[in-house]
Each structure stands twice: as structure tokens, then as C-alpha cells.
């Protein structure tokens, strides 16, 4: 027999004690209003509409990857639109959110921050040395104005 009760395990979990797990793990499935879910034809047309709007937003985001604009942000916005209706999009967004949170926590690690600061400083020193060599060799004239 198990000596621990479910309540003790639930309270011992820090995520459930703060309520984050309950809020994060929302029920999967359609979030359409009840009157739309009541009619199969209306629900199907609702899903088609959500899919078309989400597809338009995702396509706009993909175009913004090569054109000016916040491409990835718009793509995730389209995924969020799809996630209001489709389970697969909800699962993709949960996975993405988990990975982004893990990356943010790794970036805040003092060892990683120290390494990033050192690499940035070394890169800036190398760039300054290259610019100094260029100015010493060619002066302040730009390469397209050098006369030989």
C-alpha cells in the first residue's frame, strides 16, 4: 500500500501549490461557444472559419520572414488562433511555451551570462582591432573612393 496520500503529493509539487499547473494545463479541445457546439453544421463552419483566419495569419507571418515585419510573432499568433479550436495546435503551443521557458531559464544562468558577456567582449575587441588595421592601412577614406 502507498503511505503517501494524493493531497500530500499535490501540495508538495511547487507548481500546483502556486496554481500554475492548473492554469497552464487547460482542457484540450474547442473553445467555441455552447450554441455553436450544439449544431454540428454550425460547429463545422466555425472550425472552417477559424482555420481559414489562422491560415491567413500564418501565411502573413511566413511572408514577414522575408519582408519587413515581426514574422515569428505573427506565425505564433496564427497558431494561437488555431489553438482556440484544434487540439494539435494547442499541443504545439504548449510545447513551444515550454521550450521558450527552458531557454529563458538557461539564459539567466550566471555561467551562461558570464560566457555570453566574455564572447561579446572578445568579438568587440576583434572588430575594433580590424577597424584599427583598416584605418591604419587605408585611412578614413572608404574603399570605393581609394585612388590607385
Tab-separated table of N, CA and C in Angstrom:
chain	number	residue	atom	x	y	z
A	1	UNK	N	0.833	-1.186	0.000
A	1	UNK	CA	0.000	0.000	0.000
A	1	UNK	C	0.867	1.235	0.000
A	2	UNK	N	0.347	2.292	-0.579
A	2	UNK	CA	1.061	3.547	-0.665
A	2	UNK	C	0.819	4.357	0.601
A	3	UNK	N	1.904	4.776	1.273
A	3	UNK	CA	1.777	5.510	2.531
A	3	UNK	C	1.442	6.979	2.288
A	4	UNK	N	1.815	7.510	1.113
A	4	UNK	CA	1.541	8.922	0.829
A	4	UNK	C	0.165	9.079	0.218
A	5	UNK	N	-0.502	10.132	0.613
A	5	UNK	CA	-1.808	10.411	0.024
A	5	UNK	C	-1.637	11.316	-1.184
A	6	UNK	N	-2.669	11.389	-2.002
A	6	UNK	CA	-2.627	12.243	-3.187
A	6	UNK	C	-2.531	13.701	-2.806
A	7	UNK	N	-3.148	14.103	-1.687
A	7	UNK	CA	-3.107	15.504	-1.285
A	7	UNK	C	-1.689	15.936	-0.948
A	8	UNK	N	-0.950	15.072	-0.258
A	8	UNK	CA	0.410	15.431	0.115
A	8	UNK	C	1.280	15.593	-1.121
A	9	UNK	N	1.129	14.696	-2.086
A	9	UNK	CA	1.893	14.789	-3.324
A	9	UNK	C	1.528	16.050	-4.092
A	10	UNK	N	0.253	16.372	-4.083
A	10	UNK	CA	-0.207	17.542	-4.823
A	10	UNK	C	0.333	18.822	-4.208
A	11	UNK	N	0.344	18.919	-2.862
A	11	UNK	CA	0.830	20.123	-2.196
A	11	UNK	C	2.350	20.195	-2.268
A	12	UNK	N	3.019	19.036	-2.271
A	12	UNK	CA	4.473	19.029	-2.317
A	12	UNK	C	4.987	19.531	-3.654
A	13	UNK	N	4.166	19.438	-4.704
A	13	UNK	CA	4.559	19.922	-6.019
A	13	UNK	C	4.477	21.448	-6.026
A	14	UNK	N	5.616	22.167	-6.212
A	14	UNK	CA	5.576	23.634	-6.134
A	14	UNK	C	4.716	24.270	-7.223
A	15	UNK	N	4.644	23.656	-8.392
A	15	UNK	CA	3.835	24.254	-9.467
A	15	UNK	C	2.357	24.208	-9.122
A	16	UNK	N	1.901	23.092	-8.499
A	16	UNK	CA	0.483	23.007	-8.175
A	16	UNK	C	0.152	23.838	-6.951
A	17	UNK	N	1.129	24.070	-6.072
A	17	UNK	CA	0.874	24.885	-4.895
A	17	UNK	C	0.610	26.333	-5.280
A	18	UNK	N	1.250	26.803	-6.343
A	18	UNK	CA	1.035	28.179	-6.784
A	18	UNK	C	-0.119	28.295	-7.756
A	19	UNK	N	-0.608	27.175	-8.246
A	19	UNK	CA	-1.729	27.208	-9.176
A	19	UNK	C	-1.306	27.329	-10.625
A	20	UNK	N	0.004	27.334	-10.889
A	20	UNK	CA	0.479	27.493	-12.261
A	20	UNK	C	0.141	26.286	-13.121
A	21	UNK	N	0.234	25.094	-12.558
A	21	UNK	CA	-0.020	23.892	-13.348
A	21	UNK	C	-1.483	23.829	-13.770
A	22	UNK	N	-2.388	24.202	-12.869
A	22	UNK	CA	-3.806	24.184	-13.219
A	22	UNK	C	-4.111	25.184	-14.312
A	23	UNK	N	-3.494	26.362	-14.233
A	23	UNK	CA	-3.749	27.386	-15.235
A	23	UNK	C	-3.111	27.004	-16.567
A	24	UNK	N	-1.907	26.419	-16.511
A	24	UNK	CA	-1.186	26.074	-17.737
A	24	UNK	C	-1.836	24.897	-18.458
A	25	UNK	N	-2.247	23.895	-17.728
A	25	UNK	CA	-2.812	22.691	-18.321
A	25	UNK	C	-4.321	22.838	-18.488
A	26	UNK	N	-4.713	23.712	-19.356
A	26	UNK	CA	-6.118	23.921	-19.636
A	26	UNK	C	-6.653	22.754	-20.443
A	27	UNK	N	-7.924	22.544	-20.390
A	27	UNK	CA	-8.549	21.430	-21.094
A	27	UNK	C	-8.370	21.582	-22.602
A	28	UNK	N	-8.041	20.476	-23.258
A	28	UNK	CA	-7.859	20.486	-24.702
A	28	UNK	C	-9.209	20.438	-25.401
A	29	UNK	N	-9.272	21.006	-26.569
A	29	UNK	CA	-10.488	20.927	-27.363
A	29	UNK	C	-11.001	22.297	-27.766
A	30	UNK	N	-12.169	22.289	-28.363
A	30	UNK	CA	-12.768	23.502	-28.916
A	30	UNK	C	-13.185	24.461	-27.814
A	31	UNK	N	-12.964	25.749	-28.063
A	31	UNK	CA	-13.404	26.781	-27.134
A	31	UNK	C	-14.547	27.587	-27.732
A	32	UNK	N	-15.228	26.994	-28.686
A	32	UNK	CA	-16.364	27.668	-29.316
A	32	UNK	C	-17.499	27.798	-28.305
A	33	UNK	N	-18.332	28.842	-28.449
A	33	UNK	CA	-19.482	28.987	-27.552
A	33	UNK	C	-20.415	27.774	-27.633
A	34	UNK	N	-21.175	27.561	-26.578
A	34	UNK	CA	-22.045	26.393	-26.482
A	34	UNK	C	-23.083	26.301	-27.576
A	35	UNK	N	-23.670	27.455	-27.976
A	35	UNK	CA	-24.696	27.397	-29.017
A	35	UNK	C	-24.112	26.995	-30.360
A	36	UNK	N	-22.814	27.249	-30.567
A	36	UNK	CA	-22.178	26.827	-31.818
A	36	UNK	C	-21.882	25.331	-31.761
A	37	UNK	N	-21.441	24.842	-30.619
A	37	UNK	CA	-21.162	23.417	-30.475
A	37	UNK	C	-22.434	22.575	-30.572
A	38	UNK	N	-23.581	23.166	-30.260
A	38	UNK	CA	-24.844	22.421	-30.267
A	38	UNK	C	-25.229	21.951	-31.665
A	39	UNK	N	-24.909	22.737	-32.677
A	39	UNK	CA	-25.252	22.382	-34.053
A	39	UNK	C	-23.994	21.893	-34.769
A	40	UNK	N	-24.046	20.677	-35.298
A	40	UNK	CA	-22.876	20.102	-35.969
A	40	UNK	C	-22.471	20.928	-37.190
A	41	UNK	N	-23.444	21.358	-37.985
A	41	UNK	CA	-23.131	22.140	-39.185
A	41	UNK	C	-22.534	23.492	-38.812
A	42	UNK	N	-23.082	24.134	-37.779
A	42	UNK	CA	-22.573	25.431	-37.351
A	42	UNK	C	-21.162	25.286	-36.767
A	43	UNK	N	-20.941	24.199	-36.022
A	43	UNK	CA	-19.613	23.976	-35.443
A	43	UNK	C	-18.583	23.701	-36.534
A	44	UNK	N	-18.965	22.933	-37.542
A	44	UNK	CA	-18.047	22.660	-38.642
A	44	UNK	C	-17.710	23.943	-39.404
A	45	UNK	N	-18.723	24.775	-39.653
A	45	UNK	CA	-18.445	26.038	-40.344
A	45	UNK	C	-17.590	26.956	-39.464
A	46	UNK	N	-17.793	26.915	-38.155
A	46	UNK	CA	-16.965	27.687	-37.229
A	46	UNK	C	-15.510	27.229	-37.324
A	47	UNK	N	-15.295	25.907	-37.356
A	47	UNK	CA	-13.937	25.380	-37.449
A	47	UNK	C	-13.286	25.753	-38.776
A	48	UNK	N	-14.046	25.711	-39.844
A	48	UNK	CA	-13.506	26.106	-41.151
A	48	UNK	C	-13.119	27.580	-41.122
A	49	UNK	N	-13.964	28.413	-40.535
A	49	UNK	CA	-13.659	29.845	-40.437
A	49	UNK	C	-12.409	30.100	-39.611
A	50	UNK	N	-12.296	29.420	-38.469
A	50	UNK	CA	-11.105	29.583	-37.622
A	50	UNK	C	-9.864	29.112	-38.372
A	51	UNK	N	-9.985	28.010	-39.105
A	51	UNK	CA	-8.834	27.503	-39.853
A	51	UNK	C	-8.405	28.494	-40.930
A	52	UNK	N	-9.365	29.056	-41.653
A	52	UNK	CA	-9.043	29.991	-42.744
A	52	UNK	C	-8.398	31.260	-42.183
A	53	UNK	N	-8.966	31.804	-41.093
A	53	UNK	CA	-8.386	33.011	-40.498
A	53	UNK	C	-6.978	32.714	-39.977
A	54	UNK	N	-6.806	31.584	-39.266
A	54	UNK	CA	-5.483	31.208	-38.771
A	54	UNK	C	-4.488	30.989	-39.897
A	55	UNK	N	-4.947	30.364	-40.978
A	55	UNK	CA	-4.072	30.136	-42.130
A	55	UNK	C	-3.628	31.463	-42.742
A	56	UNK	N	-4.550	32.401	-42.845
A	56	UNK	CA	-4.189	33.722	-43.383
A	56	UNK	C	-3.141	34.414	-42.527
A	57	UNK	N	-3.288	34.317	-41.212
A	57	UNK	CA	-2.323	34.947	-40.309
A	57	UNK	C	-0.972	34.238	-40.393
A	58	UNK	N	-0.971	32.915	-40.462
A	58	UNK	CA	0.287	32.171	-40.560
A	58	UNK	C	0.985	32.485	-41.887
A	59	UNK	N	0.233	32.552	-42.976
A	59	UNK	CA	0.835	32.891	-44.279
A	59	UNK	C	1.418	34.299	-44.245
A	60	UNK	N	0.701	35.230	-43.612
A	60	UNK	CA	1.235	36.598	-43.478
A	60	UNK	C	2.531	36.573	-42.670
A	61	UNK	N	2.589	35.750	-41.627
A	61	UNK	CA	3.816	35.645	-40.838
A	61	UNK	C	4.964	35.057	-41.623
A	62	UNK	N	4.677	34.053	-42.441
A	62	UNK	CA	5.729	33.452	-43.272
A	62	UNK	C	6.243	34.486	-44.275
A	63	UNK	N	5.353	35.278	-44.835
A	63	UNK	CA	5.792	36.341	-45.749
A	63	UNK	C	6.641	37.372	-45.016
A	64	UNK	N	6.288	37.635	-43.753
A	64	UNK	CA	7.055	38.614	-42.980
A	64	UNK	C	8.438	38.102	-42.598
A	65	UNK	N	8.695	36.810	-42.761
A	65	UNK	CA	10.043	36.313	-42.509
A	65	UNK	C	11.028	36.853	-43.538
A	66	UNK	N	10.552	37.075	-44.761
A	66	UNK	CA	11.432	37.619	-45.803
A	66	UNK	C	11.172	39.096	-46.050
A	67	UNK	N	10.002	39.590	-45.672
A	67	UNK	CA	9.672	41.005	-45.786
A	67	UNK	C	9.777	41.644	-44.408
A	68	UNK	N	9.777	42.968	-44.340
A	68	UNK	CA	9.826	43.609	-43.020
A	68	UNK	C	8.578	43.281	-42.198
A	69	UNK	N	8.797	43.004	-40.940
A	69	UNK	CA	7.681	42.720	-40.046
A	69	UNK	C	8.044	41.645	-39.038
A	70	UNK	N	7.244	41.503	-38.012
A	70	UNK	CA	7.518	40.520	-36.954
A	70	UNK	C	7.023	39.133	-37.333
A	71	UNK	N	7.722	38.459	-38.215
A	71	UNK	CA	7.268	37.196	-38.786
A	71	UNK	C	6.937	36.116	-37.775
A	72	UNK	N	7.873	35.788	-36.887
A	72	UNK	CA	7.632	34.702	-35.935
A	72	UNK	C	6.502	35.040	-34.979
A	73	UNK	N	6.407	36.288	-34.582
A	73	UNK	CA	5.329	36.696	-33.687
A	73	UNK	C	3.972	36.497	-34.349
A	74	UNK	N	3.868	36.841	-35.612
A	74	UNK	CA	2.610	36.677	-36.339
A	74	UNK	C	2.305	35.198	-36.567
A	75	UNK	N	3.323	34.394	-36.843
A	75	UNK	CA	3.113	32.951	-37.014
A	75	UNK	C	2.557	32.354	-35.726
A	76	UNK	N	3.142	32.712	-34.585
A	76	UNK	CA	2.633	32.188	-33.321
A	76	UNK	C	1.247	32.742	-33.011
A	77	UNK	N	0.947	33.945	-33.486
A	77	UNK	CA	-0.407	34.468	-33.351
A	77	UNK	C	-1.407	33.628	-34.142
A	78	UNK	N	-1.034	33.224	-35.340
A	78	UNK	CA	-1.889	32.342	-36.134
A	78	UNK	C	-2.062	30.988	-35.483
A	79	UNK	N	-0.979	30.482	-34.878
A	79	UNK	CA	-1.092	29.216	-34.149
A	79	UNK	C	-2.029	29.363	-32.955
A	80	UNK	N	-2.003	30.516	-32.299
A	80	UNK	CA	-2.903	30.755	-31.169
A	80	UNK	C	-4.352	30.801	-31.640
A	81	UNK	N	-4.585	31.341	-32.820
A	81	UNK	CA	-5.940	31.341	-33.379
A	81	UNK	C	-6.385	29.905	-33.628
A	82	UNK	N	-5.506	29.101	-34.222
A	82	UNK	CA	-5.836	27.694	-34.452
A	82	UNK	C	-6.055	26.957	-33.131
A	83	UNK	N	-5.290	27.335	-32.104
A	83	UNK	CA	-5.381	26.636	-30.822
A	83	UNK	C	-6.717	26.857	-30.129
A	84	UNK	N	-7.486	27.856	-30.557
A	84	UNK	CA	-8.812	28.033	-29.962
A	84	UNK	C	-9.760	26.931	-30.398
A	85	UNK	N	-9.384	26.183	-31.438
A	85	UNK	CA	-10.299	25.191	-31.993
A	85	UNK	C	-9.705	23.811	-32.170
A	86	UNK	N	-8.386	23.705	-32.361
A	86	UNK	CA	-7.782	22.435	-32.733
A	86	UNK	C	-6.790	21.962	-31.671
A	87	UNK	N	-6.898	20.697	-31.306
A	87	UNK	CA	-6.062	20.116	-30.253
A	87	UNK	C	-4.594	20.099	-30.682
A	88	UNK	N	-4.301	19.770	-31.930
A	88	UNK	CA	-2.917	19.689	-32.375
A	88	UNK	C	-2.209	21.037	-32.220
A	89	UNK	N	-2.920	22.139	-32.481
A	89	UNK	CA	-2.306	23.460	-32.323
A	89	UNK	C	-2.099	23.787	-30.845
A	90	UNK	N	-3.012	23.349	-29.988
A	90	UNK	CA	-2.846	23.551	-28.552
A	90	UNK	C	-1.610	22.815	-28.045
A	91	UNK	N	-1.394	21.600	-28.535
A	91	UNK	CA	-0.220	20.830	-28.122
A	91	UNK	C	1.071	21.468	-28.628
A	92	UNK	N	1.058	21.985	-29.860
A	92	UNK	CA	2.241	22.661	-30.410
A	92	UNK	C	2.556	23.909	-29.590
A	93	UNK	N	1.533	24.681	-29.227
A	93	UNK	CA	1.772	25.882	-28.440
A	93	UNK	C	2.270	25.549	-27.034
A	94	UNK	N	1.766	24.485	-26.440
A	94	UNK	CA	2.267	24.082	-25.116
A	94	UNK	C	3.733	23.694	-25.201
A	95	UNK	N	4.096	22.921	-26.223
A	95	UNK	CA	5.486	22.507	-26.406
A	95	UNK	C	6.380	23.730	-26.617
A	96	UNK	N	5.930	24.664	-27.466
A	96	UNK	CA	6.707	25.866	-27.753
A	96	UNK	C	6.891	26.703	-26.489
A	97	UNK	N	5.824	26.866	-25.728
A	97	UNK	CA	5.906	27.649	-24.498
A	97	UNK	C	6.884	27.016	-23.520
A	98	UNK	N	6.857	25.700	-23.409
A	98	UNK	CA	7.770	25.001	-22.513
A	98	UNK	C	9.222	25.203	-22.959
A	99	UNK	N	9.477	25.097	-24.270
A	99	UNK	CA	10.845	25.260	-24.776
A	99	UNK	C	11.349	26.691	-24.593
A	100	UNK	N	10.486	27.681	-24.814
A	100	UNK	CA	10.878	29.079	-24.639
A	100	UNK	C	11.189	29.353	-23.172
A	101	UNK	N	10.382	28.807	-22.272
A	101	UNK	CA	10.627	28.993	-20.836
A	101	UNK	C	11.950	28.357	-20.437
A	102	UNK	N	12.226	27.160	-20.944
A	102	UNK	CA	13.502	26.500	-20.637
A	102	UNK	C	14.679	27.318	-21.165
A	103	UNK	N	14.555	27.867	-22.366
A	103	UNK	CA	15.640	28.671	-22.940
A	103	UNK	C	15.850	29.949	-22.135
A	104	UNK	N	14.769	30.567	-21.681
A	104	UNK	CA	14.902	31.776	-20.874
A	104	UNK	C	15.586	31.476	-19.542
A	105	UNK	N	15.253	30.347	-18.935
A	105	UNK	CA	15.902	29.979	-17.681
A	105	UNK	C	17.381	29.671	-17.888
A	106	UNK	N	17.706	29.021	-19.007
A	106	UNK	CA	19.121	28.754	-19.306
A	106	UNK	C	19.877	30.057	-19.536
A	107	UNK	N	19.246	31.023	-20.191
A	107	UNK	CA	19.918	32.290	-20.485
A	107	UNK	C	20.176	33.091	-19.214
A	108	UNK	N	19.362	32.895	-18.191
A	108	UNK	CA	19.546	33.621	-16.937
A	108	UNK	C	20.547	32.947	-16.005
A	109	UNK	N	21.053	31.791	-16.378
A	109	UNK	CA	22.048	31.098	-15.574
A	109	UNK	C	23.320	31.949	-15.525
A	110	UNK	N	23.882	32.182	-14.332
A	110	UNK	CA	25.069	33.059	-14.230
A	110	UNK	C	26.246	32.596	-15.079
A	111	UNK	N	26.472	31.285	-15.186
A	111	UNK	CA	27.588	30.790	-16.001
A	111	UNK	C	27.370	31.125	-17.472
A	112	UNK	N	26.138	30.959	-17.947
A	112	UNK	CA	25.827	31.249	-19.347
A	112	UNK	C	25.936	32.749	-19.609
A	113	UNK	N	25.448	33.560	-18.684
A	113	UNK	CA	25.546	35.011	-18.855
A	113	UNK	C	27.005	35.451	-18.903
A	114	UNK	N	27.827	34.895	-18.009
A	114	UNK	CA	29.250	35.246	-17.976
A	114	UNK	C	29.904	34.861	-19.301
A	115	UNK	N	29.598	33.655	-19.806
A	115	UNK	CA	30.163	33.214	-21.076
A	115	UNK	C	29.737	34.140	-22.213
A	116	UNK	N	28.458	34.530	-22.230
A	116	UNK	CA	27.971	35.416	-23.293
A	116	UNK	C	28.637	36.792	-23.227
A	117	UNK	N	28.831	37.301	-22.021
A	117	UNK	CA	29.498	38.598	-21.878
A	117	UNK	C	30.940	38.505	-22.357
A	118	UNK	N	31.634	37.419	-21.996
A	118	UNK	CA	33.026	37.241	-22.432
A	118	UNK	C	33.112	37.132	-23.946
A	119	UNK	N	32.222	36.330	-24.549
A	119	UNK	CA	32.244	36.179	-26.011
A	119	UNK	C	31.924	37.500	-26.716
A	120	UNK	N	30.989	38.260	-26.188
A	120	UNK	CA	30.655	39.561	-26.783
A	120	UNK	C	31.837	40.512	-26.673
A	121	UNK	N	32.502	40.531	-25.535
A	121	UNK	CA	33.662	41.405	-25.350
A	121	UNK	C	34.790	41.021	-26.297
A	122	UNK	N	35.063	39.730	-26.418
A	122	UNK	CA	36.115	39.277	-27.334
A	122	UNK	C	35.758	39.652	-28.776
A	123	UNK	N	34.509	39.468	-29.159
A	123	UNK	CA	34.083	39.842	-30.510
A	123	UNK	C	34.242	41.327	-30.775
A	124	UNK	N	33.883	42.160	-29.789
A	124	UNK	CA	34.033	43.610	-29.955
A	124	UNK	C	35.498	44.018	-30.047
A	125	UNK	N	36.367	43.357	-29.270
A	125	UNK	CA	37.802	43.658	-29.345
A	125	UNK	C	38.353	43.275	-30.720
A	126	UNK	N	37.959	42.122	-31.229
A	126	UNK	CA	38.410	41.701	-32.563
A	126	UNK	C	37.939	42.694	-33.623
A	127	UNK	N	36.678	43.122	-33.544
A	127	UNK	CA	36.163	44.098	-34.509
A	127	UNK	C	36.917	45.425	-34.410
A	128	UNK	N	37.230	45.869	-33.184
A	128	UNK	CA	37.967	47.121	-33.011
A	128	UNK	C	39.372	47.007	-33.604
A	129	UNK	N	40.015	45.860	-33.417
A	129	UNK	CA	41.353	45.653	-33.986
A	129	UNK	C	41.285	45.678	-35.511
A	130	UNK	N	40.286	45.010	-36.096
A	130	UNK	CA	40.152	45.011	-37.560
A	130	UNK	C	39.886	46.410	-38.100
A	131	UNK	N	39.040	47.169	-37.436
A	131	UNK	CA	38.774	48.548	-37.864
A	131	UNK	C	40.047	49.379	-37.727
A	132	UNK	N	40.800	49.181	-36.634
A	132	UNK	CA	42.059	49.914	-36.457
A	132	UNK	C	43.061	49.601	-37.552
A	133	UNK	N	43.177	48.333	-37.921
A	133	UNK	CA	44.093	47.944	-39.006
A	133	UNK	C	43.649	48.575	-40.321
A	134	UNK	N	42.337	48.582	-40.589
A	134	UNK	CA	41.830	49.175	-41.817
A	134	UNK	C	42.150	50.671	-41.872
A	135	UNK	N	41.886	51.370	-40.772
A	135	UNK	CA	42.145	52.818	-40.742
A	135	UNK	C	43.639	53.080	-40.854
A	136	UNK	N	44.491	52.282	-40.213
A	136	UNK	CA	45.931	52.471	-40.299
A	136	UNK	C	46.431	52.252	-41.721
A	137	UNK	N	45.857	51.243	-42.412
A	137	UNK	CA	46.333	50.908	-43.750
A	137	UNK	C	45.772	51.845	-44.820
A	138	UNK	N	44.459	52.177	-44.742
A	138	UNK	CA	43.818	52.938	-45.810
A	138	UNK	C	43.403	54.349	-45.399
A	139	UNK	N	43.458	54.676	-44.164
A	139	UNK	CA	42.986	55.984	-43.720
A	139	UNK	C	41.462	55.958	-43.573
A	140	UNK	N	40.869	57.138	-43.489
A	140	UNK	CA	39.431	57.214	-43.286
A	140	UNK	C	38.631	57.238	-44.580
A	141	UNK	N	39.286	57.084	-45.734
A	141	UNK	CA	38.552	57.055	-46.991
A	141	UNK	C	37.886	55.696	-47.164
A	142	UNK	N	36.731	55.697	-47.736
A	142	UNK	CA	36.005	54.472	-47.954
A	142	UNK	C	36.604	53.712	-49.144
A	143	UNK	N	36.411	52.394	-49.195
A	143	UNK	CA	37.065	51.583	-50.238
A	143	UNK	C	36.677	52.015	-51.651
A	144	UNK	N	35.484	52.516	-51.861
A	144	UNK	CA	35.089	52.897	-53.221
A	144	UNK	C	35.666	54.236	-53.634
A	145	UNK	N	36.373	54.940	-52.717
A	145	UNK	CA	36.979	56.221	-53.075
A	145	UNK	C	38.507	56.148	-53.102
A	146	UNK	N	39.041	54.947	-52.987
A	146	UNK	CA	40.503	54.807	-52.988
A	146	UNK	C	41.010	54.951	-54.412
A	147	UNK	N	41.967	55.845	-54.619
A	147	UNK	CA	42.559	56.008	-55.958
A	147	UNK	C	43.938	55.342	-55.953
A	148	UNK	N	44.190	54.570	-56.981
A	148	UNK	CA	45.454	53.857	-57.031
A	148	UNK	C	46.388	54.490	-58.015
